[in-house]
Amino acid sequence: MDNLKGKVALITGGSRGIGKSISKRLASQGATVVINYIQNETAAEDTKKEIEESGGQVFTSKFDVADFDAVHEEVDKIIEKLGGLHILINNAGITKDTLLMRMKEEDWDNVISINLKGIFNCTKAVTRNMFKQREGRIVNLTSVVGEMGNAGQTNYAASKAGIIGFTKACAREMASRGITVNAVSPGFIKTDITDELTEELKKDYISRIPLNRFGTPEDIAGAVAFLVSDDAAYITGEVFRVNGGIYT
């Protein structure tokens, strides 16, 4: 499949977990992929190598999505080097879980800064170029936690709920220029985070999921790939739930 041939895609947090699967999926469909990372250069290079060995074209870009100036500087470099930017996947995010009464101010600030402000920074940085192109696809990764809440994750839930509102507002602002903005809302996905859960907790969570399993990063990558394709040209402002039925 090469339905994304000629497109340049930036995936924030694109070296591991869900971001890695999205990077690989879009590259397999012909996009030139730019993998953003902030700390784990080894993971970024490993993902880059995997994509290159499969015949994909890929670059890496190190910057902190929470740093407004750094984001704009790196996005401008990407556009200059690759001749444009057509797809933005806002995937980077962190958790700092604890009950509200125990939560430190820095735990709140860090999660909001990366998960929510980071999406503002990256989206704002690509907007001028996409407006000039009169073309663009933006997909923001929210979470089922942002829709239904979860004890011990007030900061994370707030950041992910904010992404939904941001997505809907941006969709209305950008539609006239041929830019679609949508969100994908994963449920419980098999990643490093869920791997660390006890077997008892895993069984408890799975028992609540109608499809009776955790999702995979590939499940999310498939939804993202659809939303950036021509098949989704008339879809904007939507929240695509990929959660096994745990929240509908």
Short mmCIF file of C-alpha atoms in Angstrom, two decimals:
data_model
loop_
_atom_site.label_atom_id
_atom_site.label_comp_id
_atom_site.label_asym_id
_atom_site.label_seq_id
_atom_site.Cartn_x
_atom_site.Cartn_y
_atom_site.Cartn_z
CA MET A 1 0.00 0.00 0.00
CA ASP A 2 1.31 3.44 -0.92
CA ASN A 3 -1.76 5.61 -0.43
CA LEU A 4 0.33 8.04 1.65
CA LYS A 5 3.14 8.34 -0.88
CA GLY A 6 4.41 11.91 -1.10
CA LYS A 7 3.10 12.80 2.35
CA VAL A 8 5.29 13.83 5.27
CA ALA A 9 4.09 12.72 8.71
CA LEU A 10 5.35 13.88 12.11
CA ILE A 11 4.57 11.53 15.00
CA THR A 12 5.34 12.90 18.45
CA GLY A 13 6.51 10.27 20.90
CA GLY A 14 6.87 8.08 17.84
CA SER A 15 9.62 5.71 18.96
CA ARG A 16 7.85 3.44 21.44
CA GLY A 17 4.50 1.82 22.19
CA ILE A 18 1.53 3.24 20.30
CA GLY A 19 3.70 5.90 18.65
CA LYS A 20 6.04 3.27 17.24
CA SER A 21 3.16 1.29 15.74
CA ILE A 22 1.76 4.45 14.17
CA SER A 23 5.18 5.36 12.74
CA LYS A 24 5.61 1.92 11.22
CA ARG A 25 2.05 1.82 9.84
CA LEU A 26 2.24 5.20 8.12
CA ALA A 27 5.69 4.44 6.71
CA SER A 28 4.39 1.13 5.34
CA GLN A 29 1.76 3.10 3.46
CA GLY A 30 4.34 5.31 1.78
CA ALA A 31 4.58 8.33 4.05
CA THR A 32 7.92 9.88 4.88
CA VAL A 33 7.87 9.58 8.65
CA VAL A 34 9.52 11.88 11.19
CA ILE A 35 9.82 10.26 14.61
CA ASN A 36 9.91 12.73 17.47
CA TYR A 37 11.48 11.75 20.78
CA ILE A 38 12.89 13.56 23.80
CA GLN A 39 14.99 11.14 25.87
CA ASN A 40 15.35 7.62 24.53
CA GLU A 41 17.54 8.04 21.46
CA THR A 42 18.22 4.29 21.36
CA ALA A 43 14.52 3.50 20.96
CA ALA A 44 14.18 6.14 18.26
CA GLU A 45 17.12 4.76 16.31
CA ASP A 46 15.84 1.19 16.70
CA THR A 47 12.44 2.17 15.31
CA LYS A 48 14.11 4.10 12.51
CA LYS A 49 16.16 1.03 11.61
CA GLU A 50 13.08 -1.22 11.57
CA ILE A 51 11.28 1.12 9.20
CA GLU A 52 14.30 1.48 6.92
CA GLU A 53 14.75 -2.30 6.77
CA SER A 54 11.14 -2.55 5.60
CA GLY A 55 11.82 -0.06 2.82
CA GLY A 56 10.35 3.02 4.48
CA GLN A 57 11.71 6.54 4.54
CA VAL A 58 12.19 7.89 8.05
CA PHE A 59 13.93 10.61 10.02
CA THR A 60 14.20 11.38 13.73
CA SER A 61 13.73 14.73 15.46
CA LYS A 62 14.60 15.36 19.10
CA PHE A 63 12.57 18.04 20.86
CA ASP A 64 10.38 18.54 23.92
CA VAL A 65 6.77 19.03 22.86
CA ALA A 66 6.23 21.20 25.95
CA ASP A 67 8.87 23.70 24.77
CA PHE A 68 7.08 26.19 22.52
CA ASP A 69 10.20 27.64 20.88
CA ALA A 70 11.89 24.26 20.37
CA VAL A 71 8.77 22.84 18.72
CA HIS A 72 8.51 25.71 16.25
CA GLU A 73 12.20 25.60 15.45
CA GLU A 74 12.21 21.85 14.75
CA VAL A 75 8.95 21.88 12.77
CA ASP A 76 10.34 24.66 10.57
CA LYS A 77 13.45 22.57 9.97
CA ILE A 78 11.35 19.54 9.01
CA ILE A 79 9.29 21.57 6.54
CA GLU A 80 12.39 23.13 4.98
CA LYS A 81 14.20 19.80 4.72
CA LEU A 82 11.33 17.66 3.44
CA GLY A 83 9.38 20.24 1.49
CA GLY A 84 6.24 20.27 3.58
CA LEU A 85 4.32 18.59 6.38
CA HIS A 86 0.99 16.97 5.66
CA ILE A 87 0.22 14.81 8.69
CA LEU A 88 0.63 15.50 12.41
CA ILE A 89 0.02 12.78 14.98
CA ASN A 90 0.00 14.25 18.49
CA ASN A 91 0.83 11.13 20.48
CA ALA A 92 3.42 12.19 23.08
CA GLY A 93 2.18 11.90 26.64
CA ILE A 94 3.08 10.97 30.21
CA THR A 95 1.37 9.83 33.39
CA LYS A 96 2.02 10.84 37.00
CA ASP A 97 -0.66 8.83 38.77
CA THR A 98 -1.70 9.31 42.36
CA LEU A 99 -4.81 10.26 44.30
CA LEU A 100 -5.65 13.95 44.18
CA MET A 101 -5.05 14.47 47.91
CA ARG A 102 -1.48 13.20 47.44
CA MET A 103 -0.77 14.83 44.09
CA LYS A 104 2.06 17.33 43.98
CA GLU A 105 1.70 20.53 42.02
CA GLU A 106 4.58 19.48 39.79
CA ASP A 107 2.80 16.20 38.97
CA TRP A 108 -0.19 18.19 37.74
CA ASP A 109 1.91 20.74 35.85
CA ASN A 110 4.12 18.18 34.11
CA VAL A 111 1.22 16.11 32.80
CA ILE A 112 -0.75 19.14 31.59
CA SER A 113 2.37 20.67 30.05
CA ILE A 114 3.29 17.64 27.95
CA ASN A 115 -0.10 16.08 27.26
CA LEU A 116 -2.14 19.22 26.58
CA LYS A 117 0.17 22.18 26.03
CA GLY A 118 2.34 19.91 23.87
CA ILE A 119 -0.58 19.40 21.48
CA PHE A 120 -1.17 23.16 21.35
CA ASN A 121 2.51 23.77 20.61
CA CYS A 122 2.77 21.19 17.83
CA THR A 123 -0.55 22.00 16.21
CA LYS A 124 0.16 25.72 16.18
CA ALA A 125 3.59 25.05 14.69
CA VAL A 126 2.21 23.13 11.69
CA THR A 127 -0.88 25.26 11.04
CA ARG A 128 0.65 27.99 8.85
CA ASN A 129 2.25 25.43 6.52
CA MET A 130 -0.94 23.36 6.28
CA PHE A 131 -2.98 26.50 5.57
CA LYS A 132 -0.64 27.38 2.69
CA GLN A 133 -0.90 23.82 1.36
CA ARG A 134 -4.68 23.90 1.83
CA GLU A 135 -4.23 20.34 2.99
CA GLY A 136 -3.55 18.53 6.26
CA ARG A 137 -4.48 15.73 8.60
CA ILE A 138 -4.13 16.12 12.36
CA VAL A 139 -4.88 13.27 14.75
CA ASN A 140 -4.69 13.77 18.51
CA LEU A 141 -4.38 10.83 20.91
CA THR A 142 -6.77 11.25 23.81
CA SER A 143 -7.89 8.41 26.14
CA VAL A 144 -10.91 6.61 27.49
CA VAL A 145 -9.78 8.04 30.85
CA GLY A 146 -10.47 11.53 29.52
CA GLU A 147 -14.03 10.48 28.73
CA MET A 148 -15.04 8.38 31.72
CA GLY A 149 -12.49 9.35 34.39
CA ASN A 150 -10.37 7.06 36.56
CA ALA A 151 -9.41 7.25 40.23
CA GLY A 152 -5.81 8.31 40.75
CA GLN A 153 -5.56 10.04 37.38
CA THR A 154 -7.13 13.48 37.78
CA ASN A 155 -4.20 15.16 36.03
CA TYR A 156 -4.15 12.66 33.16
CA ALA A 157 -7.94 12.67 32.79
CA ALA A 158 -8.01 16.47 32.70
CA SER A 159 -5.31 16.61 30.05
CA LYS A 160 -7.02 14.01 27.86
CA ALA A 161 -10.45 15.60 28.24
CA GLY A 162 -8.89 18.91 27.24
CA ILE A 163 -7.60 17.30 24.05
CA ILE A 164 -11.15 16.45 23.02
CA GLY A 165 -12.30 20.06 23.33
CA PHE A 166 -9.17 21.28 21.56
CA THR A 167 -9.76 18.83 18.71
CA LYS A 168 -13.36 19.92 18.15
CA ALA A 169 -12.47 23.63 18.18
CA CYS A 170 -9.53 23.18 15.80
CA ALA A 171 -11.69 21.13 13.43
CA ARG A 172 -14.06 24.08 13.06
CA GLU A 173 -11.24 26.58 12.59
CA MET A 174 -9.34 24.61 9.96
CA ALA A 175 -11.99 22.88 7.86
CA SER A 176 -12.23 25.69 5.30
CA ARG A 177 -8.56 25.12 4.42
CA GLY A 178 -8.93 21.42 3.75
CA ILE A 179 -7.49 20.35 7.10
CA THR A 180 -9.19 17.68 9.18
CA VAL A 181 -8.65 17.36 12.93
CA ASN A 182 -9.77 14.25 14.76
CA ALA A 183 -9.00 12.39 17.98
CA VAL A 184 -8.46 8.71 18.68
CA SER A 185 -9.43 7.55 22.17
CA PRO A 186 -7.68 4.29 23.15
CA GLY A 187 -8.92 2.12 25.96
CA PHE A 188 -6.61 -0.23 27.84
CA ILE A 189 -3.80 -1.00 25.40
CA LYS A 190 -1.04 -3.59 25.81
CA THR A 191 2.06 -1.43 26.37
CA ASP A 192 4.89 -1.16 28.89
CA ILE A 193 2.42 0.47 31.30
CA THR A 194 -0.11 -2.37 31.27
CA ASP A 195 2.69 -4.96 31.32
CA GLU A 196 3.64 -3.63 34.77
CA LEU A 197 0.20 -4.33 36.22
CA THR A 198 -0.24 -7.30 38.51
CA GLU A 199 -1.99 -10.33 37.05
CA GLU A 200 -4.89 -9.69 39.41
CA LEU A 201 -5.34 -6.14 38.11
CA LYS A 202 -5.05 -7.29 34.50
CA LYS A 203 -7.82 -9.84 35.03
CA ASP A 204 -9.96 -7.20 36.74
CA TYR A 205 -9.59 -4.71 33.89
CA ILE A 206 -10.15 -7.34 31.20
CA SER A 207 -13.31 -8.53 32.93
CA ARG A 208 -14.79 -5.06 32.35
CA ILE A 209 -13.99 -5.02 28.62
CA PRO A 210 -16.73 -6.54 26.43
CA LEU A 211 -14.17 -7.81 23.90
CA ASN A 212 -12.39 -9.49 26.83
CA ARG A 213 -8.83 -8.40 26.01
CA PHE A 214 -6.51 -5.43 26.05
CA GLY A 215 -6.11 -3.64 22.75
CA THR A 216 -2.82 -3.60 20.87
CA PRO A 217 -0.82 -0.63 19.58
CA GLU A 218 -1.63 -1.91 16.10
CA ASP A 219 -5.35 -1.47 16.83
CA ILE A 220 -4.70 2.23 17.42
CA ALA A 221 -2.37 2.55 14.43
CA GLY A 222 -5.11 1.19 12.19
CA ALA A 223 -7.58 3.85 13.33
CA VAL A 224 -4.99 6.59 12.85
CA ALA A 225 -4.09 5.31 9.38
CA PHE A 226 -7.76 5.49 8.38
CA LEU A 227 -8.18 9.05 9.65
CA VAL A 228 -5.18 10.35 7.67
CA SER A 229 -6.29 8.58 4.47
CA ASP A 230 -8.44 9.92 1.65
CA ASP A 231 -11.21 7.61 2.86
CA ALA A 232 -11.64 9.93 5.87
CA ALA A 233 -11.65 13.19 3.89
CA TYR A 234 -15.17 14.07 5.08
CA ILE A 235 -14.55 13.27 8.76
CA THR A 236 -13.46 16.01 11.14
CA GLY A 237 -14.02 16.93 14.77
CA GLU A 238 -14.69 13.31 15.72
CA VAL A 239 -13.49 11.18 18.63
CA PHE A 240 -12.81 7.63 17.45
CA ARG A 241 -13.12 5.21 20.36
CA VAL A 242 -10.86 2.17 20.17
CA ASN A 243 -11.58 0.66 23.57
CA GLY A 244 -13.07 -2.81 23.17
CA GLY A 245 -16.47 -1.53 24.25
CA ILE A 246 -15.53 -0.50 27.80
CA TYR A 247 -16.99 2.97 27.22
CA THR A 248 -19.51 3.81 24.51
#
